[in-house]
């Protein structure tokens, strides 16, 4: 119908093709509906064509006959197509039937195959998550087929819990990567009582975009395969373990290509790893063979290829680890069916231990055979010998050891020893090993003594397997023992006699030791008694108004006495240590106090040689428990030596805490270093020996007894340490020791003033060690300290601190420094700070100076207005605190120290009544004069009895008694006991006067009732202080508080900060370039001042020209050194114009400015001052009349005579001091050659020059 409607609508356009439009309808009807539908569609098409399209239209009539033909043709064609399509449909149905039959057969075959293979098929739709399993798969999972819906969760429930994570991970990876699925797992439930393994493999089906739609696969039961694999693994492991135990590895080498396979043990035998290494080729294998065995190994390999491997080959190999091993290789050749070599299979065994065991066995066989002692092995069951060595047979007189086999063991012994020998055999079986002596019988019947070591060797059940006897012929030893017994009694008698002699010698030695100690004590008393008089009278003489020469002589006597006293003290200390009578005390002491004492004692000596003395305290440690006096004694000796043997540079005392021990114990290291002459390596061994110095010239150059270091080392040893030394000749030395000391926790620290808490200090010094020392001292006071090395750096840091709003409180400034002196820096700092902020609080500036510069600073105040105070070096914590406190507390200025002859002397003991008891009239006189000069009322007694009688006659007439301990008639001990018996005198202070330095004398004095003791010779300040302490008289001691022991040095006391006050000066003399009055105030002595002026002329006459030459040659370092020294000398001698020009030159040098003009100005100033110095010397010596000339000669004559004596004694120090005195009296040109010879130690040449000088000056020879 659709075709008819279409034809009708297109009739006008398609009339020729009218019937063709019905064909598709007929074809489709016949194909889909069959033959009946096709015939019906044909009939309908014919009817519709006649009715609608063949004229007349709308009728079944046919007007034209031609239309019958076309209609008939169409009908026949429709019929034909229907028949054809019917036949086609029937053929298709037959084919489908045949295909269905084949599919069923294949399906049946597949099921049979799957059932036979125990496998199952599955399909998993990833889009719907649906699973399809065949019946076999349900059976594999152990589930009832189709009892539930197949799903992922059902499958997962069948997987063993231990395998679920692995199986899920494999599935997830396959799905994510679109790859083949391959997973193995165990079933959770046992099947037939055993574990079953399954393996699943599946392929993905992808869409057109490559995304997986589903997976199809198969599941196989691999339980048997797994069991086989496990069995193979176990067999391989068993084989590998067996090879490892036997050290036998297996290998296969294929002959056509040379490829090889090795077992794991083979790798281990060759020192290789089966995990990282590969089997070696033949060439590589030969490389591992020992060079001496390679030829044999190569030949054996060729034999194996020929089928003749024999019993294998033993050879050595070298492993990569450097080990050498013995191996045994065996091989077998396998051939192909046609007889061609195919491969070699073999083993390699590590036989190193067997080889070593064989070698060890051979060594024991050789030892047994060649041992010098007889060795025999016996059977305990039969009691007969099994074997013996040749030495055993020879011992018994047999030629061959085989003759002993089977012989009874007891038959070897002499008949009388058989029973005891049997007992010994039993004891050996019981105890395992015994040693005894017996008698054997030789083949010829002779007997001899033997020593037998018998061992019974037992098995694990403690059954004796055999006995081993080692036999030694001791007949010679027995004979010697008999002879020794004969000598023993004789020797015993001799020993007793010698012991008696030694006892007598020991008693004599002890007696001599007592005599020696008594002699030393007596000598100490006898020497100290006159020494007391010498030093006492020196003290008294110094109180008088003396001229310079007289005062110089008194000081020489005093210094010589003190030197002798020091030697005596050394000898006494050494004697005490030798006798073991020196005791170490453990008392609280402060390191800070010790540093102050050391600084006070050693500063003058260091300053005298222009050395920098530096003390570096430890951090956080001060109060300790130990023998502080002995530690100080050691340090004084070490510092004194360091100063003595150092010509320039520095001497440093550094105390550090090496280790904090458990509890309150600290290890404190004391070290004294210097930049002196040092000690050579060969001399280090003898440096601590008594009475020894580094070389023979040391004693003559520097003096000393050679006991100091020996005493120091023994003192340190007694305190539990060891004194050691590090030294390099020409570079300096370091002496150091470490002591373990207790911290004194009960010692209260000194309380600082509130306004001195947490101060900020800036330290300016060009010496790095000094900066470290001052910083450490500041930190010990809980102050912040920073340090710089120059004036410019100081200004930069001060300005930076203002910008940080963290200004410094105190500036510690060295004077002088290399670049510029401290006063100039202070002036520049004041100017810089004022320019930045005039309202800024004034920073306190303290100059750090050595004593050698003190006079100069006190004399010149023009540049001192910028400075608040002065701090003497070396700087210690307490000295630093006192100086800062004095400045910041605005303490009143300290007056210039009075002279020794101040009117304070004579009032310190005013009204004190003292009884002096001494059998020496000289000592009594010395004591009387000293005490009376201090204002005391003194009474005298010549011995103890006289003192007791005086006291009974004058009760209550005395405040204190000075009592000598060793006196005739009644000594001081007995007298004190008598006095103490009287209740009225029980509180009377009695101080012992003892020249004996041994502690037992002091203890005896205290035991007798004395309150304290004073050692002879008198140390006057100490004696006066002790008297005041016991009498309650605490009046000030005036100048005795000086740091220096020299009363004329005019130094500021240590730890004090004083204003710079210039003493009142008279009208100045008119000497151009020289401020003579200022110079004399600094030097005090006119002749000494003139001497140094003369030396200045000698050294710096052409300094300006020398500086110009150095500048032209670019020698800036030498130029800076010369300028710095010249400036210091000019300031020290009050050469104002030279000093000013020196500062200008130094400033120009520092700022890299031209030097020609400043150098010329300096030379001009030098020329002027040289003329003034010459005029000053001439004025001093004029008028040159005969009386004046004679007076000059009289003053020169003793000096030259004394100089000759000093040169004859090879004493350079004394000679140089005499030259200084002569410098103001004799033309410098005459003294320069003499000074040169003395400095070079050419003493004989110097003597000739002195004699020539005496002749030239026309002075009569002495």
PDB file of C-alpha atoms in Angstrom, residues 123-368:
ATOM      1  CA  UNK A 123      32.676 -13.296  32.847  1.00  0.00           C
ATOM      2  CA  UNK A 124      32.618  -9.975  34.731  1.00  0.00           C
ATOM      3  CA  UNK A 125      30.687  -7.010  33.285  1.00  0.00           C
ATOM      4  CA  UNK A 126      32.393  -3.907  34.509  1.00  0.00           C
ATOM      5  CA  UNK A 127      29.450  -1.681  33.547  1.00  0.00           C
ATOM      6  CA  UNK A 128      26.805  -3.565  35.514  1.00  0.00           C
ATOM      7  CA  UNK A 129      29.149  -5.391  37.927  1.00  0.00           C
ATOM      8  CA  UNK A 130      27.398  -8.632  36.984  1.00  0.00           C
ATOM      9  CA  UNK A 131      29.286 -11.930  37.187  1.00  0.00           C
ATOM     10  CA  UNK A 132      28.606 -15.138  35.302  1.00  0.00           C
ATOM     11  CA  UNK A 133      30.195 -18.421  36.351  1.00  0.00           C
ATOM     12  CA  UNK A 134      29.892 -21.784  34.745  1.00  0.00           C
ATOM     13  CA  UNK A 135      29.065 -24.876  36.736  1.00  0.00           C
ATOM     14  CA  UNK A 136      32.713 -25.918  36.936  1.00  0.00           C
ATOM     15  CA  UNK A 137      33.679 -22.648  38.503  1.00  0.00           C
ATOM     16  CA  UNK A 138      31.103 -23.096  41.270  1.00  0.00           C
ATOM     17  CA  UNK A 139      32.593 -26.544  41.971  1.00  0.00           C
ATOM     18  CA  UNK A 140      36.140 -25.112  42.038  1.00  0.00           C
ATOM     19  CA  UNK A 141      35.055 -22.565  44.648  1.00  0.00           C
ATOM     20  CA  UNK A 142      33.507 -25.373  46.700  1.00  0.00           C
ATOM     21  CA  UNK A 143      30.008 -23.884  46.325  1.00  0.00           C
ATOM     22  CA  UNK A 144      26.684 -25.403  45.321  1.00  0.00           C
ATOM     23  CA  UNK A 145      26.222 -24.484  41.625  1.00  0.00           C
ATOM     24  CA  UNK A 146      23.853 -21.570  41.149  1.00  0.00           C
ATOM     25  CA  UNK A 147      22.814 -21.650  44.804  1.00  0.00           C
ATOM     26  CA  UNK A 148      23.179 -17.856  44.871  1.00  0.00           C
ATOM     27  CA  UNK A 149      23.928 -14.989  42.514  1.00  0.00           C
ATOM     28  CA  UNK A 150      27.561 -14.992  41.361  1.00  0.00           C
ATOM     29  CA  UNK A 151      29.293 -11.806  42.517  1.00  0.00           C
ATOM     30  CA  UNK A 152      32.632 -10.264  43.447  1.00  0.00           C
ATOM     31  CA  UNK A 153      31.844 -10.505  47.172  1.00  0.00           C
ATOM     32  CA  UNK A 154      30.929 -14.192  46.904  1.00  0.00           C
ATOM     33  CA  UNK A 155      34.241 -14.833  45.166  1.00  0.00           C
ATOM     34  CA  UNK A 156      36.161 -12.812  47.783  1.00  0.00           C
ATOM     35  CA  UNK A 157      34.620 -14.853  50.602  1.00  0.00           C
ATOM     36  CA  UNK A 158      36.173 -18.008  49.106  1.00  0.00           C
ATOM     37  CA  UNK A 159      39.706 -16.513  49.088  1.00  0.00           C
ATOM     38  CA  UNK A 160      42.065 -17.364  51.965  1.00  0.00           C
ATOM     39  CA  UNK A 161      42.325 -14.342  54.359  1.00  0.00           C
ATOM     40  CA  UNK A 162      46.102 -14.175  53.916  1.00  0.00           C
ATOM     41  CA  UNK A 163      45.759 -13.897  50.111  1.00  0.00           C
ATOM     42  CA  UNK A 164      42.840 -11.459  49.833  1.00  0.00           C
ATOM     43  CA  UNK A 165      44.923  -8.264  49.832  1.00  0.00           C
ATOM     44  CA  UNK A 166      47.293  -9.601  47.155  1.00  0.00           C
ATOM     45  CA  UNK A 167      44.441 -10.883  44.944  1.00  0.00           C
ATOM     46  CA  UNK A 168      42.479  -7.629  45.224  1.00  0.00           C
ATOM     47  CA  UNK A 169      45.575  -5.589  44.396  1.00  0.00           C
ATOM     48  CA  UNK A 170      46.222  -7.685  41.258  1.00  0.00           C
ATOM     49  CA  UNK A 171      42.617  -7.272  40.044  1.00  0.00           C
ATOM     50  CA  UNK A 172      42.670  -3.538  40.762  1.00  0.00           C
ATOM     51  CA  UNK A 173      45.945  -3.116  38.852  1.00  0.00           C
ATOM     52  CA  UNK A 174      44.653  -5.071  35.813  1.00  0.00           C
ATOM     53  CA  UNK A 175      41.415  -3.032  35.630  1.00  0.00           C
ATOM     54  CA  UNK A 176      43.214   0.283  36.069  1.00  0.00           C
ATOM     55  CA  UNK A 177      45.824  -0.501  33.404  1.00  0.00           C
ATOM     56  CA  UNK A 178      43.546  -2.467  30.975  1.00  0.00           C
ATOM     57  CA  UNK A 179      45.910  -5.408  31.002  1.00  0.00           C
ATOM     58  CA  UNK A 180      45.588  -9.176  31.258  1.00  0.00           C
ATOM     59  CA  UNK A 181      44.515 -10.442  34.665  1.00  0.00           C
ATOM     60  CA  UNK A 182      46.806 -13.061  36.232  1.00  0.00           C
ATOM     61  CA  UNK A 183      46.401 -13.905  39.906  1.00  0.00           C
ATOM     62  CA  UNK A 184      46.955 -16.908  42.178  1.00  0.00           C
ATOM     63  CA  UNK A 185      45.365 -17.563  45.585  1.00  0.00           C
ATOM     64  CA  UNK A 186      44.367 -20.217  48.066  1.00  0.00           C
ATOM     65  CA  UNK A 187      40.812 -21.236  48.901  1.00  0.00           C
ATOM     66  CA  UNK A 188      39.680 -20.279  52.387  1.00  0.00           C
ATOM     67  CA  UNK A 189      38.172 -23.742  53.033  1.00  0.00           C
ATOM     68  CA  UNK A 190      40.100 -26.991  52.881  1.00  0.00           C
ATOM     69  CA  UNK A 191      39.002 -29.391  50.149  1.00  0.00           C
ATOM     70  CA  UNK A 192      39.339 -33.071  50.985  1.00  0.00           C
ATOM     71  CA  UNK A 193      41.332 -31.987  54.025  1.00  0.00           C
ATOM     72  CA  UNK A 194      44.034 -30.216  52.088  1.00  0.00           C
ATOM     73  CA  UNK A 195      44.831 -26.719  50.926  1.00  0.00           C
ATOM     74  CA  UNK A 196      43.934 -25.897  47.302  1.00  0.00           C
ATOM     75  CA  UNK A 197      45.546 -23.271  45.036  1.00  0.00           C
ATOM     76  CA  UNK A 198      43.682 -21.586  42.152  1.00  0.00           C
ATOM     77  CA  UNK A 199      44.918 -19.428  39.296  1.00  0.00           C
ATOM     78  CA  UNK A 200      42.729 -17.024  37.303  1.00  0.00           C
ATOM     79  CA  UNK A 201      43.567 -15.501  33.942  1.00  0.00           C
ATOM     80  CA  UNK A 202      41.345 -13.100  32.049  1.00  0.00           C
ATOM     81  CA  UNK A 203      41.360 -10.798  29.032  1.00  0.00           C
ATOM     82  CA  UNK A 204      39.639  -7.418  28.869  1.00  0.00           C
ATOM     83  CA  UNK A 205      37.101  -6.504  26.148  1.00  0.00           C
ATOM     84  CA  UNK A 206      37.414  -2.847  25.228  1.00  0.00           C
ATOM     85  CA  UNK A 207      35.043  -0.380  23.614  1.00  0.00           C
ATOM     86  CA  UNK A 208      35.891   1.819  20.616  1.00  0.00           C
ATOM     87  CA  UNK A 209      37.602   4.278  23.020  1.00  0.00           C
ATOM     88  CA  UNK A 210      39.803   1.648  24.544  1.00  0.00           C
ATOM     89  CA  UNK A 211      37.897   1.443  27.834  1.00  0.00           C
ATOM     90  CA  UNK A 212      37.232  -2.014  29.339  1.00  0.00           C
ATOM     91  CA  UNK A 213      33.656  -3.218  29.125  1.00  0.00           C
ATOM     92  CA  UNK A 214      34.073  -6.641  30.637  1.00  0.00           C
ATOM     93  CA  UNK A 215      36.607  -9.348  31.516  1.00  0.00           C
ATOM     94  CA  UNK A 216      36.364 -12.985  30.459  1.00  0.00           C
ATOM     95  CA  UNK A 217      38.596 -15.605  31.807  1.00  0.00           C
ATOM     96  CA  UNK A 218      39.272 -19.005  33.216  1.00  0.00           C
ATOM     97  CA  UNK A 219      40.113 -20.354  36.687  1.00  0.00           C
ATOM     98  CA  UNK A 220      42.430 -23.372  36.979  1.00  0.00           C
ATOM     99  CA  UNK A 221      43.223 -25.634  39.916  1.00  0.00           C
ATOM    100  CA  UNK A 222      47.054 -25.403  40.271  1.00  0.00           C
ATOM    101  CA  UNK A 223      47.335 -27.285  43.565  1.00  0.00           C
ATOM    102  CA  UNK A 224      49.402 -30.125  42.087  1.00  0.00           C
ATOM    103  CA  UNK A 225      51.660 -27.669  40.252  1.00  0.00           C
ATOM    104  CA  UNK A 226      52.169 -25.748  43.439  1.00  0.00           C
ATOM    105  CA  UNK A 227      53.022 -28.926  45.321  1.00  0.00           C
ATOM    106  CA  UNK A 228      55.521 -29.862  42.639  1.00  0.00           C
ATOM    107  CA  UNK A 229      57.061 -26.380  42.739  1.00  0.00           C
ATOM    108  CA  UNK A 230      57.254 -26.487  46.535  1.00  0.00           C
ATOM    109  CA  UNK A 231      58.838 -29.929  46.359  1.00  0.00           C
ATOM    110  CA  UNK A 232      61.397 -28.643  43.873  1.00  0.00           C
ATOM    111  CA  UNK A 233      62.112 -25.640  46.088  1.00  0.00           C
ATOM    112  CA  UNK A 234      62.591 -27.902  49.107  1.00  0.00           C
ATOM    113  CA  UNK A 235      64.867 -30.189  47.137  1.00  0.00           C
ATOM    114  CA  UNK A 236      66.883 -27.247  45.841  1.00  0.00           C
ATOM    115  CA  UNK A 237      67.130 -25.844  49.377  1.00  0.00           C
ATOM    116  CA  UNK A 238      68.167 -29.246  50.692  1.00  0.00           C
ATOM    117  CA  UNK A 239      70.788 -29.509  47.953  1.00  0.00           C
ATOM    118  CA  UNK A 240      72.021 -25.968  48.650  1.00  0.00           C
ATOM    119  CA  UNK A 241      72.169 -26.649  52.400  1.00  0.00           C
ATOM    120  CA  UNK A 242      73.987 -29.893  51.783  1.00  0.00           C
ATOM    121  CA  UNK A 243      76.469 -28.132  49.544  1.00  0.00           C
ATOM    122  CA  UNK A 244      76.911 -25.368  52.123  1.00  0.00           C
ATOM    123  CA  UNK A 245      77.547 -27.895  54.901  1.00  0.00           C
ATOM    124  CA  UNK A 246      79.992 -29.872  52.805  1.00  0.00           C
ATOM    125  CA  UNK A 247      81.403 -26.725  51.158  1.00  0.00           C
ATOM    126  CA  UNK A 248      80.756 -28.384  47.804  1.00  0.00           C
ATOM    127  CA  UNK A 249      79.345 -26.353  44.961  1.00  0.00           C
ATOM    128  CA  UNK A 250      78.068 -27.679  41.657  1.00  0.00           C
ATOM    129  CA  UNK A 251      78.535 -26.198  38.219  1.00  0.00           C
ATOM    130  CA  UNK A 252      77.750 -26.770  34.545  1.00  0.00           C
ATOM    131  CA  UNK A 253      79.728 -25.371  31.633  1.00  0.00           C
ATOM    132  CA  UNK A 254      78.309 -25.675  28.107  1.00  0.00           C
ATOM    133  CA  UNK A 255      81.091 -26.277  25.660  1.00  0.00           C
ATOM    134  CA  UNK A 256      79.916 -24.776  22.384  1.00  0.00           C
ATOM    135  CA  UNK A 257      79.421 -21.255  23.873  1.00  0.00           C
ATOM    136  CA  UNK A 258      81.286 -21.511  27.186  1.00  0.00           C
ATOM    137  CA  UNK A 259      78.231 -20.414  29.211  1.00  0.00           C
ATOM    138  CA  UNK A 260      78.271 -21.558  32.831  1.00  0.00           C
ATOM    139  CA  UNK A 261      75.759 -22.086  35.623  1.00  0.00           C
ATOM    140  CA  UNK A 262      76.841 -22.156  39.272  1.00  0.00           C
ATOM    141  CA  UNK A 263      75.098 -23.168  42.436  1.00  0.00           C
ATOM    142  CA  UNK A 264      74.975 -20.730  45.327  1.00  0.00           C
ATOM    143  CA  UNK A 265      77.726 -22.580  47.184  1.00  0.00           C
ATOM    144  CA  UNK A 266      79.991 -22.325  44.155  1.00  0.00           C
ATOM    145  CA  UNK A 267      79.629 -18.553  44.321  1.00  0.00           C
ATOM    146  CA  UNK A 268      80.454 -18.614  48.047  1.00  0.00           C
ATOM    147  CA  UNK A 269      83.503 -20.831  47.534  1.00  0.00           C
ATOM    148  CA  UNK A 270      84.923 -18.245  45.136  1.00  0.00           C
ATOM    149  CA  UNK A 271      84.010 -15.369  47.489  1.00  0.00           C
ATOM    150  CA  UNK A 272      81.241 -14.074  45.218  1.00  0.00           C
ATOM    151  CA  UNK A 273      77.558 -13.317  45.753  1.00  0.00           C
ATOM    152  CA  UNK A 274      74.884 -15.248  43.812  1.00  0.00           C
ATOM    153  CA  UNK A 275      72.625 -12.192  44.014  1.00  0.00           C
ATOM    154  CA  UNK A 276      75.025  -9.667  42.490  1.00  0.00           C
ATOM    155  CA  UNK A 277      77.667 -11.643  40.615  1.00  0.00           C
ATOM    156  CA  UNK A 278      77.582 -13.885  37.547  1.00  0.00           C
ATOM    157  CA  UNK A 279      79.252 -17.188  36.910  1.00  0.00           C
ATOM    158  CA  UNK A 280      82.836 -16.653  35.775  1.00  0.00           C
ATOM    159  CA  UNK A 281      84.032 -17.407  32.298  1.00  0.00           C
ATOM    160  CA  UNK A 282      86.960 -19.783  31.883  1.00  0.00           C
ATOM    161  CA  UNK A 283      89.395 -16.881  31.524  1.00  0.00           C
ATOM    162  CA  UNK A 284      87.975 -15.138  34.611  1.00  0.00           C
ATOM    163  CA  UNK A 285      88.109 -18.379  36.548  1.00  0.00           C
ATOM    164  CA  UNK A 286      91.794 -18.842  35.767  1.00  0.00           C
ATOM    165  CA  UNK A 287      92.449 -15.299  37.067  1.00  0.00           C
ATOM    166  CA  UNK A 288      91.228 -16.402  40.511  1.00  0.00           C
ATOM    167  CA  UNK A 289      93.641 -19.358  40.584  1.00  0.00           C
ATOM    168  CA  UNK A 290      96.912 -18.876  42.460  1.00  0.00           C
ATOM    169  CA  UNK A 291      99.666 -18.035  39.941  1.00  0.00           C
ATOM    170  CA  UNK A 292     101.631 -21.125  40.942  1.00  0.00           C
ATOM    171  CA  UNK A 293      98.619 -23.409  40.252  1.00  0.00           C
ATOM    172  CA  UNK A 294      97.282 -21.936  37.002  1.00  0.00           C
ATOM    173  CA  UNK A 295      99.236 -24.224  34.678  1.00  0.00           C
ATOM    174  CA  UNK A 296      98.001 -27.345  36.496  1.00  0.00           C
ATOM    175  CA  UNK A 297      94.402 -26.034  36.453  1.00  0.00           C
ATOM    176  CA  UNK A 298      94.575 -25.334  32.717  1.00  0.00           C
ATOM    177  CA  UNK A 299      96.012 -28.786  31.975  1.00  0.00           C
ATOM    178  CA  UNK A 300      93.332 -30.505  34.088  1.00  0.00           C
ATOM    179  CA  UNK A 301      90.620 -28.638  32.153  1.00  0.00           C
ATOM    180  CA  UNK A 302      92.026 -29.999  28.890  1.00  0.00           C
ATOM    181  CA  UNK A 303      91.990 -33.525  30.367  1.00  0.00           C
ATOM    182  CA  UNK A 304      88.329 -33.045  31.313  1.00  0.00           C
ATOM    183  CA  UNK A 305      87.497 -32.040  27.721  1.00  0.00           C
ATOM    184  CA  UNK A 306      89.182 -35.240  26.599  1.00  0.00           C
ATOM    185  CA  UNK A 307      87.035 -37.268  29.013  1.00  0.00           C
ATOM    186  CA  UNK A 308      89.933 -38.006  31.346  1.00  0.00           C
ATOM    187  CA  UNK A 309      89.216 -35.944  34.510  1.00  0.00           C
ATOM    188  CA  UNK A 310      90.680 -38.493  36.883  1.00  0.00           C
ATOM    189  CA  UNK A 311      90.078 -37.961  40.630  1.00  0.00           C
ATOM    190  CA  UNK A 312      89.902 -34.191  40.322  1.00  0.00           C
ATOM    191  CA  UNK A 313      92.444 -31.469  41.078  1.00  0.00           C
ATOM    192  CA  UNK A 314      93.452 -29.657  44.268  1.00  0.00           C
ATOM    193  CA  UNK A 315      94.568 -26.050  43.768  1.00  0.00           C
ATOM    194  CA  UNK A 316      94.512 -22.629  45.441  1.00  0.00           C
ATOM    195  CA  UNK A 317      92.298 -19.672  44.616  1.00  0.00           C
ATOM    196  CA  UNK A 318      92.348 -16.028  45.717  1.00  0.00           C
ATOM    197  CA  UNK A 319      88.978 -14.467  46.616  1.00  0.00           C
ATOM    198  CA  UNK A 320      88.113 -10.790  45.989  1.00  0.00           C
ATOM    199  CA  UNK A 321      88.374 -10.313  49.765  1.00  0.00           C
ATOM    200  CA  UNK A 322      92.062 -11.203  49.639  1.00  0.00           C
ATOM    201  CA  UNK A 323      91.640 -14.670  51.198  1.00  0.00           C
ATOM    202  CA  UNK A 324      93.511 -17.705  49.924  1.00  0.00           C
ATOM    203  CA  UNK A 325      91.572 -20.979  49.809  1.00  0.00           C
ATOM    204  CA  UNK A 326      92.273 -24.575  48.827  1.00  0.00           C
ATOM    205  CA  UNK A 327      89.634 -26.171  46.582  1.00  0.00           C
ATOM    206  CA  UNK A 328      89.060 -29.636  45.061  1.00  0.00           C
ATOM    207  CA  UNK A 329      87.436 -29.672  41.608  1.00  0.00           C
ATOM    208  CA  UNK A 330      85.896 -32.734  39.926  1.00  0.00           C
ATOM    209  CA  UNK A 331      84.186 -32.910  36.510  1.00  0.00           C
ATOM    210  CA  UNK A 332      82.426 -35.229  34.049  1.00  0.00           C
ATOM    211  CA  UNK A 333      82.050 -34.762  30.303  1.00  0.00           C
ATOM    212  CA  UNK A 334      78.618 -35.265  28.667  1.00  0.00           C
ATOM    213  CA  UNK A 335      78.326 -35.727  24.909  1.00  0.00           C
ATOM    214  CA  UNK A 336      75.542 -35.487  22.309  1.00  0.00           C
ATOM    215  CA  UNK A 337      73.930 -38.470  20.542  1.00  0.00           C
ATOM    216  CA  UNK A 338      76.571 -38.265  17.861  1.00  0.00           C
ATOM    217  CA  UNK A 339      79.405 -38.258  20.394  1.00  0.00           C
ATOM    218  CA  UNK A 340      80.235 -34.533  20.299  1.00  0.00           C
ATOM    219  CA  UNK A 341      81.217 -32.815  23.624  1.00  0.00           C
ATOM    220  CA  UNK A 342      78.113 -31.048  24.960  1.00  0.00           C
ATOM    221  CA  UNK A 343      78.867 -29.885  28.491  1.00  0.00           C
ATOM    222  CA  UNK A 344      80.988 -30.383  31.603  1.00  0.00           C
ATOM    223  CA  UNK A 345      79.226 -30.936  34.881  1.00  0.00           C
ATOM    224  CA  UNK A 346      81.203 -30.882  38.083  1.00  0.00           C
ATOM    225  CA  UNK A 347      81.745 -29.885  41.673  1.00  0.00           C
ATOM    226  CA  UNK A 348      84.124 -27.603  43.529  1.00  0.00           C
ATOM    227  CA  UNK A 349      84.809 -28.164  47.246  1.00  0.00           C
ATOM    228  CA  UNK A 350      86.411 -25.800  49.765  1.00  0.00           C
ATOM    229  CA  UNK A 351      89.048 -27.998  51.437  1.00  0.00           C
ATOM    230  CA  UNK A 352      90.893 -25.164  53.197  1.00  0.00           C
ATOM    231  CA  UNK A 353      90.044 -26.442  56.681  1.00  0.00           C
ATOM    232  CA  UNK A 354      91.057 -29.957  55.730  1.00  0.00           C
ATOM    233  CA  UNK A 355      94.341 -28.668  54.361  1.00  0.00           C
ATOM    234  CA  UNK A 356      94.949 -26.638  57.526  1.00  0.00           C
ATOM    235  CA  UNK A 357      94.008 -29.625  59.675  1.00  0.00           C
ATOM    236  CA  UNK A 358      96.392 -31.822  57.727  1.00  0.00           C
ATOM    237  CA  UNK A 359      99.171 -29.262  58.140  1.00  0.00           C
ATOM    238  CA  UNK A 360      98.349 -28.947  61.840  1.00  0.00           C
ATOM    239  CA  UNK A 361      98.395 -32.722  62.185  1.00  0.00           C
ATOM    240  CA  UNK A 362     101.758 -32.870  60.480  1.00  0.00           C
ATOM    241  CA  UNK A 363     103.088 -30.209  62.824  1.00  0.00           C
ATOM    242  CA  UNK A 364     101.972 -32.251  65.838  1.00  0.00           C
ATOM    243  CA  UNK A 365     103.544 -35.359  64.318  1.00  0.00           C
ATOM    244  CA  UNK A 366     106.766 -33.433  63.809  1.00  0.00           C
ATOM    245  CA  UNK A 367     106.577 -31.995  67.318  1.00  0.00           C
ATOM    246  CA  UNK A 368     106.037 -35.475  68.726  1.00  0.00           C
TER     247      UNK A 368
END
